[in-house]
Each structure stands twice: as structure tokens, then as C-alpha cells.
PDB file of C-alpha atoms in Angstrom:
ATOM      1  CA  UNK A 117       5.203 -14.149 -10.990  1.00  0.00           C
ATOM      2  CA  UNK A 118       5.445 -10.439  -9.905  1.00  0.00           C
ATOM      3  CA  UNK A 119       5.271  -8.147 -13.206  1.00  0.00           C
ATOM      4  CA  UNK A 120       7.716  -5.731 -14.251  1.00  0.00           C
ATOM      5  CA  UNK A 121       7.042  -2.197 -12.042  1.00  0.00           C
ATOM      6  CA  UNK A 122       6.690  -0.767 -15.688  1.00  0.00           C
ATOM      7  CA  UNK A 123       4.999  -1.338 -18.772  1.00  0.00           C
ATOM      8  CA  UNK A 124       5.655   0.733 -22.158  1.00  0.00           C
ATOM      9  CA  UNK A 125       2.683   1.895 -24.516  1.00  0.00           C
ATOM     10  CA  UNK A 126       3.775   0.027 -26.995  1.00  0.00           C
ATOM     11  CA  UNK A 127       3.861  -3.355 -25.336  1.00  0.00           C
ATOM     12  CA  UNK A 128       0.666  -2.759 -23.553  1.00  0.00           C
ATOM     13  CA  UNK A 129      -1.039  -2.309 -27.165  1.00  0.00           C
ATOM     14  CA  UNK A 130       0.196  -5.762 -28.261  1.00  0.00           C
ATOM     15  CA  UNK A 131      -0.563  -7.276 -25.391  1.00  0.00           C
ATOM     16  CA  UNK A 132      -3.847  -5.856 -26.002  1.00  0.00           C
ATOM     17  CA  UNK A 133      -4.522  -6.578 -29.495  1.00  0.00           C
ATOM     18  CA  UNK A 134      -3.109  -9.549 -29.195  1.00  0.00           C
ATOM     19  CA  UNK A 135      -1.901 -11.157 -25.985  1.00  0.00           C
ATOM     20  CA  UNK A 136      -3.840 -14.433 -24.624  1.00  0.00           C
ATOM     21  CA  UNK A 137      -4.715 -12.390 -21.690  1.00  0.00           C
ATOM     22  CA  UNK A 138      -5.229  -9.111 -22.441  1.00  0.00           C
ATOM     23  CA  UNK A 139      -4.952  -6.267 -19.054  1.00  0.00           C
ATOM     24  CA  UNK A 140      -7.401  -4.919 -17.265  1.00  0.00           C
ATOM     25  CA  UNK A 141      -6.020  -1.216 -17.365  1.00  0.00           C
ATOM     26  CA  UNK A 142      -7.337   1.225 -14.994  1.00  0.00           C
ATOM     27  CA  UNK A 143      -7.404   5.278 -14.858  1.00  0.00           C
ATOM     28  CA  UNK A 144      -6.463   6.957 -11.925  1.00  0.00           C
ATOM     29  CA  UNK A 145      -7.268  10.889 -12.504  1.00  0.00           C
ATOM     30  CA  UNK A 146      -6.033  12.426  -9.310  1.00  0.00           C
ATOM     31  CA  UNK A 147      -4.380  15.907  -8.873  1.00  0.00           C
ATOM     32  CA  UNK A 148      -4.299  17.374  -5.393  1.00  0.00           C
ATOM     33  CA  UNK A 149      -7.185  20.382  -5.353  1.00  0.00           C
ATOM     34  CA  UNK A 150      -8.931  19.086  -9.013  1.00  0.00           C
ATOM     35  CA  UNK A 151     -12.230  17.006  -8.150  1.00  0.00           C
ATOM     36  CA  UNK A 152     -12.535  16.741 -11.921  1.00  0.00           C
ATOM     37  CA  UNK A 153     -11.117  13.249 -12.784  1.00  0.00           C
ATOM     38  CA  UNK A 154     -14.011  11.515 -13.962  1.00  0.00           C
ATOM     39  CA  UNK A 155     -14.370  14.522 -16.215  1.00  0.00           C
ATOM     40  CA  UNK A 156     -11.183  13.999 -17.708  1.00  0.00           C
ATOM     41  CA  UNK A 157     -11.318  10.758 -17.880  1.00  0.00           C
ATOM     42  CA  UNK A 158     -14.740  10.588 -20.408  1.00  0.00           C
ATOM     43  CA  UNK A 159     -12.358  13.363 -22.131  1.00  0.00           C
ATOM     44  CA  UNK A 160     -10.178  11.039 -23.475  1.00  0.00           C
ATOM     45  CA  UNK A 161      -9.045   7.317 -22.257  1.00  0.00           C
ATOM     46  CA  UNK A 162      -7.192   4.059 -23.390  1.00  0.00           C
ATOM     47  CA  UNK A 163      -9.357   1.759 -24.947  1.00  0.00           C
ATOM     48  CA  UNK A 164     -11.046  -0.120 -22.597  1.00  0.00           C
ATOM     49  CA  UNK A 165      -9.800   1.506 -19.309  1.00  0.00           C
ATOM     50  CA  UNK A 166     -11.683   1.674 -16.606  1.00  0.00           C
ATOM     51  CA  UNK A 167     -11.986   4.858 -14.523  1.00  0.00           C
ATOM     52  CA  UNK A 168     -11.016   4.122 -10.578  1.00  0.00           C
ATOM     53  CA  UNK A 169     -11.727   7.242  -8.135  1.00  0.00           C
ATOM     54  CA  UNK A 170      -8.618   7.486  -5.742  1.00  0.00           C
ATOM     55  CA  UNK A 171     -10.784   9.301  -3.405  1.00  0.00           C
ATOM     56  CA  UNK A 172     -13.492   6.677  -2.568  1.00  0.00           C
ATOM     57  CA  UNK A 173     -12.137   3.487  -4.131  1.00  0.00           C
ATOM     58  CA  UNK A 174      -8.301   3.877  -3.158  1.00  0.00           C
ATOM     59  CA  UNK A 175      -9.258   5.120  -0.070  1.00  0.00           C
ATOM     60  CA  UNK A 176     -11.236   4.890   3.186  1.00  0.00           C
ATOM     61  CA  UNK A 177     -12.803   8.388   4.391  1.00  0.00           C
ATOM     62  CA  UNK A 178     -10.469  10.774   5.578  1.00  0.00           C
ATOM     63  CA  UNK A 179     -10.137  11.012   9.871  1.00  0.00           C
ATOM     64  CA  UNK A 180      -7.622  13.146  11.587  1.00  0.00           C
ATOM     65  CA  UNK A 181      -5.740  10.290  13.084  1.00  0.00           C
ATOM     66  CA  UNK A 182      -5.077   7.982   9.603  1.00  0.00           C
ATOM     67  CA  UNK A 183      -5.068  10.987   7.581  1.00  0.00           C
ATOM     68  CA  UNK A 184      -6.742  12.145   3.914  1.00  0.00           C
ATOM     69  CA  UNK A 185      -5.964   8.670   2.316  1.00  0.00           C
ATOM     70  CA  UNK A 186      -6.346   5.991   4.870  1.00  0.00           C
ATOM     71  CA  UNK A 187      -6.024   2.627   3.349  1.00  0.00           C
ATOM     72  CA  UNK A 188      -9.049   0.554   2.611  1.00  0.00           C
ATOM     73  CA  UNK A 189     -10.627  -2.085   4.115  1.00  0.00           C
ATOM     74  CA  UNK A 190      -9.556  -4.460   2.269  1.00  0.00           C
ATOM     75  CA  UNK A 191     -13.433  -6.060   1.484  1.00  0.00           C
ATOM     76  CA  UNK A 192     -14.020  -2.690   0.298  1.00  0.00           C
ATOM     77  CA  UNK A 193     -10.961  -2.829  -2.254  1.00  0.00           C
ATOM     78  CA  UNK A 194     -11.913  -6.281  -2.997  1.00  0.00           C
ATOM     79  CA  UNK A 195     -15.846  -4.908  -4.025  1.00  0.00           C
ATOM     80  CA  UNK A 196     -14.121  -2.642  -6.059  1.00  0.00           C
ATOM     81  CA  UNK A 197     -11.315  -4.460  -7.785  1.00  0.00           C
ATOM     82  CA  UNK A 198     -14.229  -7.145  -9.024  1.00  0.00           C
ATOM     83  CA  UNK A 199     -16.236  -4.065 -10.715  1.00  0.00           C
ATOM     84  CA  UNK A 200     -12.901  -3.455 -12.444  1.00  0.00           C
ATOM     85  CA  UNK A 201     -13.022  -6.939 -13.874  1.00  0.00           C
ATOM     86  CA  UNK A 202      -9.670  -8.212 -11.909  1.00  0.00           C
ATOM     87  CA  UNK A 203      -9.413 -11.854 -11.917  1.00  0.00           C
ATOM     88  CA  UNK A 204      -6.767 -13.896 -10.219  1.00  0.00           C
ATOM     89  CA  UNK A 205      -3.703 -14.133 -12.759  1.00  0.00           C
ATOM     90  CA  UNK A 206      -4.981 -11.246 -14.984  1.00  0.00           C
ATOM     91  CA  UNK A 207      -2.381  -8.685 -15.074  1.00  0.00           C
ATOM     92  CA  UNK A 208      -3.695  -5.114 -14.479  1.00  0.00           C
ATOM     93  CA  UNK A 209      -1.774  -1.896 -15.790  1.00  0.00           C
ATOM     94  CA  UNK A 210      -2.848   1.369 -14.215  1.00  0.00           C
ATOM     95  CA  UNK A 211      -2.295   5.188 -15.646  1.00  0.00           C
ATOM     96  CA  UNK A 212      -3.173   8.582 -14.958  1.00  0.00           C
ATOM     97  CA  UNK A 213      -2.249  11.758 -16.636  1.00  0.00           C
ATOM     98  CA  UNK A 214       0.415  13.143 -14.638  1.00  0.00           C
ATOM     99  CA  UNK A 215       4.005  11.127 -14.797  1.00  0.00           C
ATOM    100  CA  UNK A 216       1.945   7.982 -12.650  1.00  0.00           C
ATOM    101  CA  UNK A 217       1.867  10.363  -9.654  1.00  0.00           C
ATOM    102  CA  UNK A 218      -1.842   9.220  -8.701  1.00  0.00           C
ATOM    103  CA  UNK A 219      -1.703   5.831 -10.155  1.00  0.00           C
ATOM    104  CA  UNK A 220       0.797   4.453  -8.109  1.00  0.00           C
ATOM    105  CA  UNK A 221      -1.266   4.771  -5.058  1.00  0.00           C
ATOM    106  CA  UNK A 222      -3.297   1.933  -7.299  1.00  0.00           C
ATOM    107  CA  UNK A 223      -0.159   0.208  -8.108  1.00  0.00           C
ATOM    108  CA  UNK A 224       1.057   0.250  -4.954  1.00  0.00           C
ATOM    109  CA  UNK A 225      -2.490  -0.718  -2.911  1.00  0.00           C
ATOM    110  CA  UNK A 226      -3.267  -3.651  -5.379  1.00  0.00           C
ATOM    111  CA  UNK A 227       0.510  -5.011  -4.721  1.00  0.00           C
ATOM    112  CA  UNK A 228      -0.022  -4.300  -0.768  1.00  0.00           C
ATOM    113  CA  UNK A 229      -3.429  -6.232  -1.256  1.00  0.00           C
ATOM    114  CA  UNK A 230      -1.688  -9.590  -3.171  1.00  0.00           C
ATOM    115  CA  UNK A 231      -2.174  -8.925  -6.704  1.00  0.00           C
ATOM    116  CA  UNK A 232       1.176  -8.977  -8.477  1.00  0.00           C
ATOM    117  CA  UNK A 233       0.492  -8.737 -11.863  1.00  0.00           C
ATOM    118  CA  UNK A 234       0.131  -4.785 -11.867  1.00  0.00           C
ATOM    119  CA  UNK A 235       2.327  -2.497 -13.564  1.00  0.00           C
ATOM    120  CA  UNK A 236       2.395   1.547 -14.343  1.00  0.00           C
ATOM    121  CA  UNK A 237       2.160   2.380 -18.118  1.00  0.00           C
ATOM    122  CA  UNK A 238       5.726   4.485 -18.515  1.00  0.00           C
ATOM    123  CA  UNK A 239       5.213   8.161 -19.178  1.00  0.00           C
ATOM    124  CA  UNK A 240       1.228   7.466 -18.547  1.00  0.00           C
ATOM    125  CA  UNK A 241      -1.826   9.013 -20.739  1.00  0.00           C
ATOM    126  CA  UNK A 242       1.098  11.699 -22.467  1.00  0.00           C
ATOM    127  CA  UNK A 243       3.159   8.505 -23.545  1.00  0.00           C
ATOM    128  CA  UNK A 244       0.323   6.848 -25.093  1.00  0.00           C
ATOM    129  CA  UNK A 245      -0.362   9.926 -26.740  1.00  0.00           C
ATOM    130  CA  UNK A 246       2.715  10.299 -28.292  1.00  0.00           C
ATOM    131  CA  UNK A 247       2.892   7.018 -29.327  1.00  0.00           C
ATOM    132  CA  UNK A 248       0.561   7.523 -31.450  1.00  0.00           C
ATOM    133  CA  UNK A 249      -1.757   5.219 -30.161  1.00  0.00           C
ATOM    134  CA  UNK A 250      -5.918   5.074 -29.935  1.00  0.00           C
ATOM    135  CA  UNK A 251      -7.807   7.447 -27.314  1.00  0.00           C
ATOM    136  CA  UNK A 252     -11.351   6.868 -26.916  1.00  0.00           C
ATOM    137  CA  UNK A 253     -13.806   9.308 -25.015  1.00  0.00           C
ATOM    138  CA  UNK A 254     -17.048   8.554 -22.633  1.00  0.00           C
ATOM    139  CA  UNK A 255     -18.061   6.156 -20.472  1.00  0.00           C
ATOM    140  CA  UNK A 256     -17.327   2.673 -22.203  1.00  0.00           C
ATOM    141  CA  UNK A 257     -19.828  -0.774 -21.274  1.00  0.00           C
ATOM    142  CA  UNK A 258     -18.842  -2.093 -17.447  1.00  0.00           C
ATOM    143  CA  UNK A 259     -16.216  -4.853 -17.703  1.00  0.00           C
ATOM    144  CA  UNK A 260     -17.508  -7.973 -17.084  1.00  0.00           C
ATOM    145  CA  UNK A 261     -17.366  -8.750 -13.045  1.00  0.00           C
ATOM    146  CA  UNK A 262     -14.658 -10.308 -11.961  1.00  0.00           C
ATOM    147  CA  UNK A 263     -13.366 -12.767  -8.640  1.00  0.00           C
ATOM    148  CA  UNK A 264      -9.955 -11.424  -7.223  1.00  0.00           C
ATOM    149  CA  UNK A 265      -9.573 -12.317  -3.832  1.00  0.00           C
ATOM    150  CA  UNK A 266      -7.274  -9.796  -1.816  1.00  0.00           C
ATOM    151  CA  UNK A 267      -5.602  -9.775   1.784  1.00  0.00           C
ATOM    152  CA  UNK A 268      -3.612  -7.193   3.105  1.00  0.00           C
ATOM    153  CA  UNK A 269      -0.075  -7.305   4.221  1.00  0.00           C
ATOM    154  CA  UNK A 270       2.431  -7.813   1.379  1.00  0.00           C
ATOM    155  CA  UNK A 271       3.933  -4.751   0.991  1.00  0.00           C
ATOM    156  CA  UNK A 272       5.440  -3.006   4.308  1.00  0.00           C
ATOM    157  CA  UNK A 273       3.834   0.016   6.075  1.00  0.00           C
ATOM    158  CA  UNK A 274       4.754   1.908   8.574  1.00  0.00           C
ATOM    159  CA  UNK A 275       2.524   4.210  11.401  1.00  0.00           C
ATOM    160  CA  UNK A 276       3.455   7.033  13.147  1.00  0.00           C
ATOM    161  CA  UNK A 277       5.744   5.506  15.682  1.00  0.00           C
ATOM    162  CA  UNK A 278       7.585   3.175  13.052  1.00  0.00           C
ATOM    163  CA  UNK A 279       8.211   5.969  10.483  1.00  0.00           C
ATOM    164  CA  UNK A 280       9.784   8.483  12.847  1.00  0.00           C
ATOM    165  CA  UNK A 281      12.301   5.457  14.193  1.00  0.00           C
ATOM    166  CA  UNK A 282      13.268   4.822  10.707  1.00  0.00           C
ATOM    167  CA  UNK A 283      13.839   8.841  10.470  1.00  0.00           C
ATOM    168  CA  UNK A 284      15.881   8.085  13.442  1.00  0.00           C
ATOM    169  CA  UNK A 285      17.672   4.607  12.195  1.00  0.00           C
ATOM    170  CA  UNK A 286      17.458   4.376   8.642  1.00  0.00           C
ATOM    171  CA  UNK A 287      16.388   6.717   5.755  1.00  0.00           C
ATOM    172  CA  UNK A 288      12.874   8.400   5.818  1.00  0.00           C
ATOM    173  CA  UNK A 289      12.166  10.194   2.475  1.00  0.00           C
ATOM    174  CA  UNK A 290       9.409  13.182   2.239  1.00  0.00           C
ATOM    175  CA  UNK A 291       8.139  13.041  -1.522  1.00  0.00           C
ATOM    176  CA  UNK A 292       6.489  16.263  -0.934  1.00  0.00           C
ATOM    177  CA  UNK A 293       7.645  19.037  -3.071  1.00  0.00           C
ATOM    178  CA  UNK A 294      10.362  20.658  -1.423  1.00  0.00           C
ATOM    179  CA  UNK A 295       9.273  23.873  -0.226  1.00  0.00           C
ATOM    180  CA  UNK A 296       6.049  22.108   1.511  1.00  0.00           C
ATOM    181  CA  UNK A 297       8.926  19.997   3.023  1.00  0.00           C
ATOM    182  CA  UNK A 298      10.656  23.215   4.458  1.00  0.00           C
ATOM    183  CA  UNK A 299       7.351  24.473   6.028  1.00  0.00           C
ATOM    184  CA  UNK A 300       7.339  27.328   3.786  1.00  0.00           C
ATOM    185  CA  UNK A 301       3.821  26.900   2.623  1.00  0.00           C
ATOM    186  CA  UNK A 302       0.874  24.280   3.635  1.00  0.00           C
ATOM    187  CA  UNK A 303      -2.243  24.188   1.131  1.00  0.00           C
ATOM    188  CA  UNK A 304      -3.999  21.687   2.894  1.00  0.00           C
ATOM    189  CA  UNK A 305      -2.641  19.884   5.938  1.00  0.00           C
ATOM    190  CA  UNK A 306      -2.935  21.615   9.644  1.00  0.00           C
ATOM    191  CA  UNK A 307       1.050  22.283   9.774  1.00  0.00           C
ATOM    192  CA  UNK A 308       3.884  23.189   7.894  1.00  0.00           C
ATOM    193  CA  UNK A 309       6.992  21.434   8.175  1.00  0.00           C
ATOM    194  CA  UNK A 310       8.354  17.735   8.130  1.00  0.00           C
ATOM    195  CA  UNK A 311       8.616  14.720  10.450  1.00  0.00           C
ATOM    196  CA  UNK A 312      12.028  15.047  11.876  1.00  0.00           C
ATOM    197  CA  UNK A 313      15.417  13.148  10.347  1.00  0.00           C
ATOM    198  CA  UNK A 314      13.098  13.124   7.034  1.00  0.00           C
ATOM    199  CA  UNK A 315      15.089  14.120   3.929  1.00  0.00           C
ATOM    200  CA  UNK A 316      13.202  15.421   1.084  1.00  0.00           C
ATOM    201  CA  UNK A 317      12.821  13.636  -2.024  1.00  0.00           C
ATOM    202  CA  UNK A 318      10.382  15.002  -4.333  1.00  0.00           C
ATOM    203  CA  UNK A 319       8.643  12.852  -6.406  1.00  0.00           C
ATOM    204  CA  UNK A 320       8.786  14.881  -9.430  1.00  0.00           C
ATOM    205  CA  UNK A 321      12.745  13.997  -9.231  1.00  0.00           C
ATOM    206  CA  UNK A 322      11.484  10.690  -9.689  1.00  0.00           C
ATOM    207  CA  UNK A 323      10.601  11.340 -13.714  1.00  0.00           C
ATOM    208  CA  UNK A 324      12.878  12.753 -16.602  1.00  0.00           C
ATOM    209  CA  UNK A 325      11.055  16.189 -18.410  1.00  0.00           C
ATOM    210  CA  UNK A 326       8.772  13.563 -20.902  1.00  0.00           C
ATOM    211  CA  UNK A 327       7.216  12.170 -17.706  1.00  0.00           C
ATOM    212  CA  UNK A 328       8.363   8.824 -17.406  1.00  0.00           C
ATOM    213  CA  UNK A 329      10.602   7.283 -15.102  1.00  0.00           C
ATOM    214  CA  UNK A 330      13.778   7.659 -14.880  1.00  0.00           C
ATOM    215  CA  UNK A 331      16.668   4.915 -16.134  1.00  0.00           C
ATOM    216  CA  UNK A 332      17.438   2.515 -13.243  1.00  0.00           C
ATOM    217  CA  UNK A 333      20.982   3.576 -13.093  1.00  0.00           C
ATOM    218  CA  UNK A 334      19.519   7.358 -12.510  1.00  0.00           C
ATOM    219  CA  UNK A 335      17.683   6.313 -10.299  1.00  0.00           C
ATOM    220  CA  UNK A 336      20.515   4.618  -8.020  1.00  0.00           C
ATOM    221  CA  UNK A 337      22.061   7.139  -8.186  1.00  0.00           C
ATOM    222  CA  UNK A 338      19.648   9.710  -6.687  1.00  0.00           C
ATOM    223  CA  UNK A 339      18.441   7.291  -3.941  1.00  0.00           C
ATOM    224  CA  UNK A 340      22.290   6.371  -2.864  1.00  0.00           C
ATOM    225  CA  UNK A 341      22.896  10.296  -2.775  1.00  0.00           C
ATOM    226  CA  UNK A 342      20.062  10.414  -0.089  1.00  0.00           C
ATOM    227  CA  UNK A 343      21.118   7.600   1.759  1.00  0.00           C
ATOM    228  CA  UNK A 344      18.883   4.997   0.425  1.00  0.00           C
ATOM    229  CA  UNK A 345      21.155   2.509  -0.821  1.00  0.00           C
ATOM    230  CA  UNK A 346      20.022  -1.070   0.284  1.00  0.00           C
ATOM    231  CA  UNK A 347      22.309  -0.774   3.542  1.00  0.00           C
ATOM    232  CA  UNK A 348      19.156   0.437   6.233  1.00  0.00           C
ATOM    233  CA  UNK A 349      15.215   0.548   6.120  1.00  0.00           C
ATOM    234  CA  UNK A 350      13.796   2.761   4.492  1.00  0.00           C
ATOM    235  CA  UNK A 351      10.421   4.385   4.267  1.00  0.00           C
ATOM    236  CA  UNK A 352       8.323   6.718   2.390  1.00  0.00           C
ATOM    237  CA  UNK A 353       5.954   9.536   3.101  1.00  0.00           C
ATOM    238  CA  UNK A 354       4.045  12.440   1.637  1.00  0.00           C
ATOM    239  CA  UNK A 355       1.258  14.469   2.345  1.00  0.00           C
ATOM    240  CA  UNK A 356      -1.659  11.858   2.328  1.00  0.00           C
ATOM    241  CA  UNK A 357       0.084   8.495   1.211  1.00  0.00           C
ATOM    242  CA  UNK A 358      -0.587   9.247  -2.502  1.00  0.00           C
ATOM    243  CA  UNK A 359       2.470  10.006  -4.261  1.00  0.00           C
ATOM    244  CA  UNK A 360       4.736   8.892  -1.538  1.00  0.00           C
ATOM    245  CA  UNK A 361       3.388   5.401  -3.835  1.00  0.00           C
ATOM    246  CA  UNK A 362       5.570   6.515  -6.640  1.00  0.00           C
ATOM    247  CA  UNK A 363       8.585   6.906  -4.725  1.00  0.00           C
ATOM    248  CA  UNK A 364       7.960   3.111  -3.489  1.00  0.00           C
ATOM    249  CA  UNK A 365       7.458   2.342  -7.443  1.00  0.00           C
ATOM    250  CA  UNK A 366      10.941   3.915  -8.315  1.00  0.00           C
ATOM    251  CA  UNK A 367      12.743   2.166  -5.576  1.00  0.00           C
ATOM    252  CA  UNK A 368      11.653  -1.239  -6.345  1.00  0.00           C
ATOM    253  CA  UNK A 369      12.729  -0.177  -9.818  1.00  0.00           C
ATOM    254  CA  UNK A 370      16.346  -0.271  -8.401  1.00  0.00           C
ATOM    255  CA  UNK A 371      15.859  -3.285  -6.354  1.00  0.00           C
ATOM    256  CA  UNK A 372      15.001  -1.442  -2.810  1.00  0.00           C
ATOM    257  CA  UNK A 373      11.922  -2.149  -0.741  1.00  0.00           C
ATOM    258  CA  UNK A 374      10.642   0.629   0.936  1.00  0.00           C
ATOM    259  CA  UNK A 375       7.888   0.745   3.456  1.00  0.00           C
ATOM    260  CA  UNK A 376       4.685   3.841   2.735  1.00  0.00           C
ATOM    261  CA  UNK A 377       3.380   5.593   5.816  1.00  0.00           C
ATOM    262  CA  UNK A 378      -0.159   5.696   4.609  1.00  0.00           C
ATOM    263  CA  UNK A 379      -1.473   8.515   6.989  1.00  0.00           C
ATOM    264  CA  UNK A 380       1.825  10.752   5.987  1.00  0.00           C
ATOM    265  CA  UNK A 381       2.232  14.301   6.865  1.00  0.00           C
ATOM    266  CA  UNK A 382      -1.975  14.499   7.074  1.00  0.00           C
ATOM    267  CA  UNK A 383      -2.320  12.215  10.267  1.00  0.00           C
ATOM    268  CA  UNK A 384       1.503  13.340  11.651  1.00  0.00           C
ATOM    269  CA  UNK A 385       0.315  17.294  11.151  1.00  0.00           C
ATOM    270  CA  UNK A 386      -3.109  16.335  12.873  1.00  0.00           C
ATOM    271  CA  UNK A 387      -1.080  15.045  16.154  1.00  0.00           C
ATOM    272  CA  UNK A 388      -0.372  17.949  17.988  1.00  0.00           C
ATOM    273  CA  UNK A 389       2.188  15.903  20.138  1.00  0.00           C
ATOM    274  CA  UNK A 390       4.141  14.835  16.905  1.00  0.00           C
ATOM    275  CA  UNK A 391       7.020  17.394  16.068  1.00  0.00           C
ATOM    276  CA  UNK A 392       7.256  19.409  13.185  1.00  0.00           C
ATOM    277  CA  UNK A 393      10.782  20.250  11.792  1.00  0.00           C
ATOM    278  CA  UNK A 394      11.160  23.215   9.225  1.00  0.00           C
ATOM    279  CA  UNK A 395      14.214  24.183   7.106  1.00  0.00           C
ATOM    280  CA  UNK A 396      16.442  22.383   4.486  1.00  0.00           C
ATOM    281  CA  UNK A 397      17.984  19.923   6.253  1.00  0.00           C
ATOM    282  CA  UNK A 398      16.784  16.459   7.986  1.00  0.00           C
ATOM    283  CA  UNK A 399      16.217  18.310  11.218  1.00  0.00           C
TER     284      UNK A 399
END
């Protein structure tokens, strides 16, 4: 059975102390220009949790044409969900310390790869904090190995050619922040702008000011106001296929299934014949 998309601290600490089965939960430090994670992650943890680097273990090497994130092979995600400990019918909740912006792209891959007992702690490291709740620091003993099988396939993606016909037919959303989504600045990706018909959706709308997610009726309510309503595809990207996760996260929240353009604006930008709109609107 497919777990909830969200966990709270406080159930996740009973089900550790004292559930039958207790998670494997796994850290996902990841902010865009900070190579620190692992540093912050000996720093202060959740008992137990096992750091995951998005770079090299959610991710194949960057390449111009699939972008900064590429999806892994999914032997390679298998080797590394096993040093995590996952075992078929565990469940697995994932955190980072940012509102779940990283750790959904773990959330999201593990789901894509057939594991569906994975859920994102609410309100991540800054909930469990003020909770209340235990925070251990260093590098803890290696979980014991585990023997999760994975295939890809069972959540939707889209490439270049299927996300800019769902611009054109259904409801593209750019998570971006808004003003990379207007072309007014680019930190790291060879062009400004957005993939045309896209409507920006920033995933930082996603989360009320404490960092978790919003209520599912606040939710509906933002997606319906940008066309996402259930009625037409719809599909998700950002800059790399990293956050763009989250946005997937919050509509399945609200009952929507929304397809991720892993590549994103990194392999669109790269394609010189791929346009580039700039501005406010869906142009």
C-alpha cells in the first residue's frame, strides 16, 4: 500500500520507538550553490538517519543534453538504496533542512523506482526541532545492508518534446522562483527565461512560513488558480529536476498526478534550438 505523501515528527518518533517496523529515514542536504551537506548533516541529524548525497546518489553526472540532475540508472539507485538499508516493505521517510525542497527529489525517485512506502517528514529537520525531539551529531554505524529491488517507470516523466506539448495542451508549471522564471537573472543555467506556455509556480508557494506543506484545501486552491485542476495533463519542471519533485509531492497531496521533466530548464537552456520565453506571463 502506497504511504501517505507526508509523515509528522511526531508519528515518525513512535513509529520509531515503537512501531514493528521501524523507517529507514534518510537526509537529503541539498541547497543550490552549498556543497556542504554532509557537513551539515554530522552537524546535527535524526537518530538513525542516513545521509544520501543528491548529487552522486540521486543523480547520474550532469551532460548538456539530460541536464544537472539526470536520473539514475536505476542499478546505480538500487546499489545505493541497499547501503541505505531499504528492504522490500520497509517504509522509508526522507528530510532535509529546507521545507523538503531537496528531499523530494528522493521521495519522488524512490516512488518513480517502485518503492511506495516513502514519505517526507512535514516541516523537515526545523519541525523535528521544534518538536522537541532528539538530534544526534556525526557519522552514526552503516545500517545493516539491505535487498530492495527497483525498476523504473512508475511515476510519469516527460522529455523535451513531451513537456513543451503539455505547455501547449495542458498545464506546464515552472517551480523556479519567479524572477529566474521571467529571465531576469540566471545563476547557473546557459539562458534566462522559460519554456514557452509554462506558468510559474514557485515551489516556495508550496509551504506555509513554518516550512511545511500547505493544508490540502490550500493547496487546491493554488493549483486550480493555475490551471491545474484534474481536467488536463500536467507536468512539472525546474531548473535541474530537483525541486520541480516537491511540486509533484504537493499535487499528489490534492489527488493530481503530475509528470517531472527530469532534465528541466538545464537540458532545455543547453538546446540552442529550444525557445526561451521571458516576461510574466505563459508566453
Amino acid at each position: 500500500m502506497t504511504a501517505p505523501v507526508l509523515t509528522t515528527p511526531a508519528e515518525l518518533y513512535s513509529r520509531l520507538l515503537h512501531g514493528d517496523q521501524a523507517p529507514v529515514v534518510l537526509d537529503v542536504r541539498w541547497r543550490l550553490g552549498d556543497p556542504h551537506g554532509h557537513e551539515h548533516y554530522l552537524a546535527g541529524h535524526l537518530p538513525g538517519a542516513v545521509y544520501v548525497d543528491l548529487d552522486t546518489e540521486l543523480a547520474a553526472p550532469p551532460a548538456p543534453e539530460s541536464g544537472r540532475h539526470p536520473l539514475p540508472d536505476p542499478a546505480a539507485l538500487q546499489r545505493a538504496a541497499r547501503r541505505w538499508g531499504l528492504a522490500p516493505g520497509r517504509p522509508v521517510v526522507v528530510y532535509d533542512d529546507n521545507g523538503n525542497t531537496a528531499a523530494a527529489r528522493a521521495w519522488w525517485l524512490l516512488r518513480w523506482a517502485g518503492v511506495e512506502r516513502v514519505s517526507l517528514l512535514d516541516g523537515a529537520l526545523a519541525a523535528w526541532r521544534a518538536a522537541g525531539l532528539p538530534v544526534e551529531t556525526g557519522e552514526p554505524a552503516p545500517p545493516a545492508e539491505g535487498d530492495i529491488v527497483v525498476a523504473a517507470g512508475h511515476l510519469p516523466v516527460l522529455d523535451a518534446d513531451a513537456a513543451a506539448e503539455v505547455a501547449r495542451t495542458g498545464v506546464l508549471l515552472d517551480a523556479r522562483a519567479a524572477e529566474r522564471y521571467r529571465g531576469e537573472t540566471e545563476p547557473v543555467d546557459p539562458r534566462a527565461g522559460h519554456i514557452p506556455g509554462a506558468r510559474s509556480a514557485p515551489t516556495g508557494d508550496n509551504l506555509a512560513p513554518d516550512g511545511t506543506f500547505h493544508s490540502v484545501e490550500e493547496l487546491a486552491r493554488r493549483f486550480t488558480a493555475l490551471g491545474a485542476d484534474g481536467t488536463s495533463d500536467v507536468g512539472v519542471y525546474c531548473g535541474s529536476g530537483v525541486t520541480a519533485a516537491h511540486t509533484v509531492a504537493a499535487l499528489a497531496r490534492v489527488g493530481i498526478t503530475a509528470a517531472l521533466y527530469p532534465g528541466s530548464w538545464s537540458a532545455w537552456s543547453a538546446d540552442t534550438a529550444r525557445p526561451a520565453a521571458v516576461g510574466a506571463a505563459a508566453g
